[in-house]
Amino acid sequence: KEYYFEGEICRTKYDSLMALQKQNKISFADSTLVNDTKRMYYQKADSAFTIVAELNPQYYGGLMWKGRINSLLDPEAMTDNAKGAYVKALLILEAGDVAKNRRSIIEVYKYLGSYYYLNSDRLVKDDKTKAEALRTTSIDYFRKILALDPGDVQSLEVFRKLKIAP
């Protein structure tokens, strides 16, 4: 977790540097170095949680952390790394006490809903049928969130933006 938190510190620094650059408050910031350092810390955290997941395959926590870290390494969901970790964690979570694991399950559903939405958006020009199937899968995940937490702001916002009923 320490590697993850070091990565978060670098992410905050990077975001600050980029904001200052956009406001023309600094002429140049070495954001590349900060970004590379952030990536290095996240990769080390991912490696550590890979070992945790291998040592205890029934512990969803290692997989959840892998999902979080990989979603930060790949914010546009271009790879399946975060999805794979989250799906494995979800299998463990849903096999256990759903009420107790509700927050973690919602986290997984949010990632998967976003993952499928981003990928449907990319495919819409090339394969409308597949894009629509991915969009439907995305919507299904946001509906599952509302089944667990009817007041979830992010999910309600998704339905509002898409102009469809939850």
mmCIF file of C-alpha atoms in Angstrom:
data_model
loop_
_atom_site.group_PDB
_atom_site.id
_atom_site.type_symbol
_atom_site.label_atom_id
_atom_site.label_comp_id
_atom_site.label_asym_id
_atom_site.label_seq_id
_atom_site.Cartn_x
_atom_site.Cartn_y
_atom_site.Cartn_z
ATOM 1 C CA LYS A 1 0.000 0.000 0.000
ATOM 2 C CA GLU A 2 2.932 2.330 0.625
ATOM 3 C CA TYR A 3 3.893 2.181 -3.052
ATOM 4 C CA TYR A 4 0.312 3.040 -3.946
ATOM 5 C CA PHE A 5 0.272 6.024 -1.576
ATOM 6 C CA GLU A 6 3.619 7.266 -2.929
ATOM 7 C CA GLY A 7 2.064 7.050 -6.388
ATOM 8 C CA GLU A 8 -0.882 9.090 -5.142
ATOM 9 C CA ILE A 9 1.488 11.792 -3.870
ATOM 10 C CA CYS A 10 3.092 11.931 -7.320
ATOM 11 C CA ARG A 11 -0.335 12.010 -8.980
ATOM 12 C CA THR A 12 -1.264 15.046 -6.871
ATOM 13 C CA LYS A 13 2.014 16.758 -7.777
ATOM 14 C CA TYR A 14 1.505 15.986 -11.447
ATOM 15 C CA ASP A 15 -2.069 17.316 -11.408
ATOM 16 C CA SER A 16 -0.867 20.510 -9.695
ATOM 17 C CA LEU A 17 1.917 21.018 -12.236
ATOM 18 C CA MET A 18 -0.483 20.520 -15.114
ATOM 19 C CA ALA A 19 -3.003 22.966 -13.616
ATOM 20 C CA LEU A 20 -0.285 25.595 -13.198
ATOM 21 C CA GLN A 21 0.861 25.060 -16.780
ATOM 22 C CA LYS A 22 -2.709 25.466 -18.093
ATOM 23 C CA GLN A 23 -3.056 28.732 -16.148
ATOM 24 C CA ASN A 24 0.282 29.945 -17.545
ATOM 25 C CA LYS A 25 1.536 30.449 -13.990
ATOM 26 C CA ILE A 26 4.682 28.490 -14.755
ATOM 27 C CA SER A 27 6.381 28.369 -18.084
ATOM 28 C CA PHE A 28 7.496 24.778 -17.849
ATOM 29 C CA ALA A 29 7.261 22.005 -15.311
ATOM 30 C CA ASP A 30 9.053 18.694 -15.524
ATOM 31 C CA SER A 31 5.803 16.819 -15.365
ATOM 32 C CA THR A 32 7.307 13.873 -17.270
ATOM 33 C CA LEU A 33 9.619 12.983 -14.386
ATOM 34 C CA VAL A 34 6.784 13.208 -11.867
ATOM 35 C CA ASN A 35 4.508 11.146 -14.118
ATOM 36 C CA ASP A 36 7.193 8.474 -14.626
ATOM 37 C CA THR A 37 7.795 8.311 -10.872
ATOM 38 C CA LYS A 38 4.056 7.930 -10.253
ATOM 39 C CA ARG A 39 3.896 5.110 -12.791
ATOM 40 C CA MET A 40 6.892 3.373 -11.193
ATOM 41 C CA TYR A 41 5.272 3.438 -7.742
ATOM 42 C CA TYR A 42 1.963 2.128 -9.091
ATOM 43 C CA GLN A 43 3.760 -0.668 -10.947
ATOM 44 C CA LYS A 44 5.614 -1.674 -7.775
ATOM 45 C CA ALA A 45 2.318 -1.675 -5.868
ATOM 46 C CA ASP A 46 0.747 -3.819 -8.590
ATOM 47 C CA SER A 47 3.636 -6.293 -8.369
ATOM 48 C CA ALA A 48 3.240 -6.521 -4.606
ATOM 49 C CA PHE A 49 -0.506 -7.121 -4.827
ATOM 50 C CA THR A 50 0.052 -9.720 -7.538
ATOM 51 C CA ILE A 51 2.076 -11.662 -4.974
ATOM 52 C CA VAL A 52 -0.638 -11.166 -2.344
ATOM 53 C CA ALA A 53 -3.258 -12.506 -4.781
ATOM 54 C CA GLU A 54 -1.066 -15.506 -5.614
ATOM 55 C CA LEU A 55 -0.359 -16.318 -1.960
ATOM 56 C CA ASN A 56 -4.022 -16.099 -0.974
ATOM 57 C CA PRO A 57 -6.297 -16.522 -4.017
ATOM 58 C CA GLN A 58 -9.454 -16.353 -1.880
ATOM 59 C CA TYR A 59 -8.561 -12.939 -0.449
ATOM 60 C CA TYR A 60 -10.390 -10.361 -2.538
ATOM 61 C CA GLY A 61 -8.389 -7.460 -1.082
ATOM 62 C CA GLY A 62 -5.269 -8.102 -3.152
ATOM 63 C CA LEU A 63 -7.375 -8.239 -6.295
ATOM 64 C CA MET A 64 -9.259 -5.058 -5.392
ATOM 65 C CA TRP A 65 -5.983 -3.199 -4.947
ATOM 66 C CA LYS A 66 -4.731 -4.573 -8.266
ATOM 67 C CA GLY A 67 -7.924 -3.299 -9.893
ATOM 68 C CA ARG A 68 -7.557 0.163 -8.353
ATOM 69 C CA ILE A 69 -3.918 0.455 -9.303
ATOM 70 C CA ASN A 70 -4.399 -0.794 -12.846
ATOM 71 C CA SER A 71 -7.319 1.580 -13.366
ATOM 72 C CA LEU A 72 -4.951 4.421 -12.445
ATOM 73 C CA LEU A 73 -2.271 3.078 -14.787
ATOM 74 C CA ASP A 74 -4.839 2.807 -17.585
ATOM 75 C CA PRO A 75 -7.499 5.496 -16.998
ATOM 76 C CA GLU A 76 -8.940 5.143 -20.511
ATOM 77 C CA ALA A 77 -9.431 1.361 -20.049
ATOM 78 C CA MET A 78 -7.386 0.478 -23.117
ATOM 79 C CA THR A 79 -6.310 -2.839 -21.550
ATOM 80 C CA ASP A 80 -8.129 -5.509 -19.550
ATOM 81 C CA ASN A 81 -5.698 -5.448 -16.603
ATOM 82 C CA ALA A 82 -7.943 -3.658 -14.113
ATOM 83 C CA LYS A 83 -11.039 -5.423 -15.412
ATOM 84 C CA GLY A 84 -9.452 -8.848 -14.902
ATOM 85 C CA ALA A 85 -8.513 -8.103 -11.299
ATOM 86 C CA TYR A 86 -11.905 -6.594 -10.500
ATOM 87 C CA VAL A 87 -13.819 -9.501 -12.072
ATOM 88 C CA LYS A 88 -11.832 -12.032 -10.010
ATOM 89 C CA ALA A 89 -12.469 -9.978 -6.864
ATOM 90 C CA LEU A 90 -16.176 -9.799 -7.705
ATOM 91 C CA LEU A 91 -16.458 -13.583 -7.895
ATOM 92 C CA ILE A 92 -15.088 -13.835 -4.359
ATOM 93 C CA LEU A 93 -17.201 -10.931 -3.067
ATOM 94 C CA GLU A 94 -20.477 -12.211 -4.500
ATOM 95 C CA ALA A 95 -19.811 -15.690 -3.117
ATOM 96 C CA GLY A 96 -19.516 -14.174 0.365
ATOM 97 C CA ASP A 97 -21.702 -11.896 2.448
ATOM 98 C CA VAL A 98 -23.079 -9.409 -0.105
ATOM 99 C CA ALA A 99 -24.388 -7.041 2.585
ATOM 100 C CA LYS A 100 -20.996 -6.949 4.294
ATOM 101 C CA ASN A 101 -19.153 -6.558 0.982
ATOM 102 C CA ARG A 102 -21.574 -3.998 -0.477
ATOM 103 C CA ARG A 103 -19.065 -1.118 -0.748
ATOM 104 C CA SER A 104 -16.474 -3.259 -2.497
ATOM 105 C CA ILE A 105 -19.059 -4.745 -4.834
ATOM 106 C CA ILE A 106 -20.235 -1.238 -5.744
ATOM 107 C CA GLU A 107 -16.634 -0.214 -6.449
ATOM 108 C CA VAL A 108 -16.275 -3.151 -8.845
ATOM 109 C CA TYR A 109 -19.608 -2.405 -10.523
ATOM 110 C CA LYS A 110 -18.602 1.251 -10.989
ATOM 111 C CA TYR A 111 -15.343 0.272 -12.615
ATOM 112 C CA LEU A 112 -16.994 -2.303 -14.876
ATOM 113 C CA GLY A 113 -19.792 0.087 -15.823
ATOM 114 C CA SER A 114 -17.226 2.708 -16.781
ATOM 115 C CA TYR A 115 -15.014 0.171 -18.544
ATOM 116 C CA TYR A 116 -17.820 -1.062 -20.776
ATOM 117 C CA TYR A 117 -19.040 2.472 -21.450
ATOM 118 C CA LEU A 118 -15.582 3.703 -22.509
ATOM 119 C CA ASN A 119 -15.144 0.710 -24.783
ATOM 120 C CA SER A 120 -18.606 1.133 -26.308
ATOM 121 C CA ASP A 121 -17.748 4.754 -27.030
ATOM 122 C CA ARG A 122 -14.595 3.695 -28.890
ATOM 123 C CA LEU A 123 -16.426 1.110 -31.001
ATOM 124 C CA VAL A 124 -19.447 3.178 -31.974
ATOM 125 C CA LYS A 125 -17.948 4.231 -35.333
ATOM 126 C CA ASP A 126 -16.633 0.787 -36.299
ATOM 127 C CA ASP A 127 -19.142 -1.705 -34.939
ATOM 128 C CA LYS A 128 -22.453 -0.218 -33.799
ATOM 129 C CA THR A 129 -23.886 -3.591 -32.779
ATOM 130 C CA LYS A 130 -20.976 -4.451 -30.500
ATOM 131 C CA ALA A 131 -20.883 -0.880 -29.177
ATOM 132 C CA GLU A 132 -24.562 -1.092 -28.243
ATOM 133 C CA ALA A 133 -24.008 -4.444 -26.491
ATOM 134 C CA LEU A 134 -21.175 -2.929 -24.436
ATOM 135 C CA ARG A 135 -23.298 0.123 -23.618
ATOM 136 C CA THR A 136 -26.114 -2.157 -22.446
ATOM 137 C CA THR A 137 -23.656 -4.080 -20.255
ATOM 138 C CA SER A 138 -22.462 -0.765 -18.820
ATOM 139 C CA ILE A 139 -26.015 0.310 -18.007
ATOM 140 C CA ASP A 140 -26.688 -3.074 -16.379
ATOM 141 C CA TYR A 141 -23.773 -2.505 -13.974
ATOM 142 C CA PHE A 142 -25.054 0.946 -13.013
ATOM 143 C CA ARG A 143 -28.497 -0.575 -12.381
ATOM 144 C CA LYS A 144 -26.876 -3.188 -10.127
ATOM 145 C CA ILE A 145 -25.299 -0.350 -8.149
ATOM 146 C CA LEU A 146 -28.680 1.282 -7.655
ATOM 147 C CA ALA A 147 -30.097 -2.040 -6.472
ATOM 148 C CA LEU A 148 -27.475 -2.009 -3.696
ATOM 149 C CA ASP A 149 -27.542 1.764 -3.110
ATOM 150 C CA PRO A 150 -30.590 3.539 -4.589
ATOM 151 C CA GLY A 151 -29.099 6.946 -3.781
ATOM 152 C CA ASP A 152 -25.729 6.437 -5.487
ATOM 153 C CA VAL A 153 -24.987 9.848 -6.988
ATOM 154 C CA GLN A 154 -22.617 8.656 -9.734
ATOM 155 C CA SER A 155 -25.066 6.044 -11.022
ATOM 156 C CA LEU A 156 -28.002 8.442 -10.957
ATOM 157 C CA GLU A 157 -25.876 10.951 -12.877
ATOM 158 C CA VAL A 158 -25.087 8.324 -15.526
ATOM 159 C CA PHE A 159 -28.796 7.729 -16.110
ATOM 160 C CA ARG A 160 -29.518 11.450 -16.144
ATOM 161 C CA LYS A 161 -26.800 12.081 -18.759
ATOM 162 C CA LEU A 162 -27.915 9.145 -20.886
ATOM 163 C CA LYS A 163 -31.529 10.324 -20.537
ATOM 164 C CA ILE A 164 -32.798 6.884 -19.618
ATOM 165 C CA ALA A 165 -34.675 5.577 -16.613
ATOM 166 C CA PRO A 166 -32.693 3.737 -13.979
#
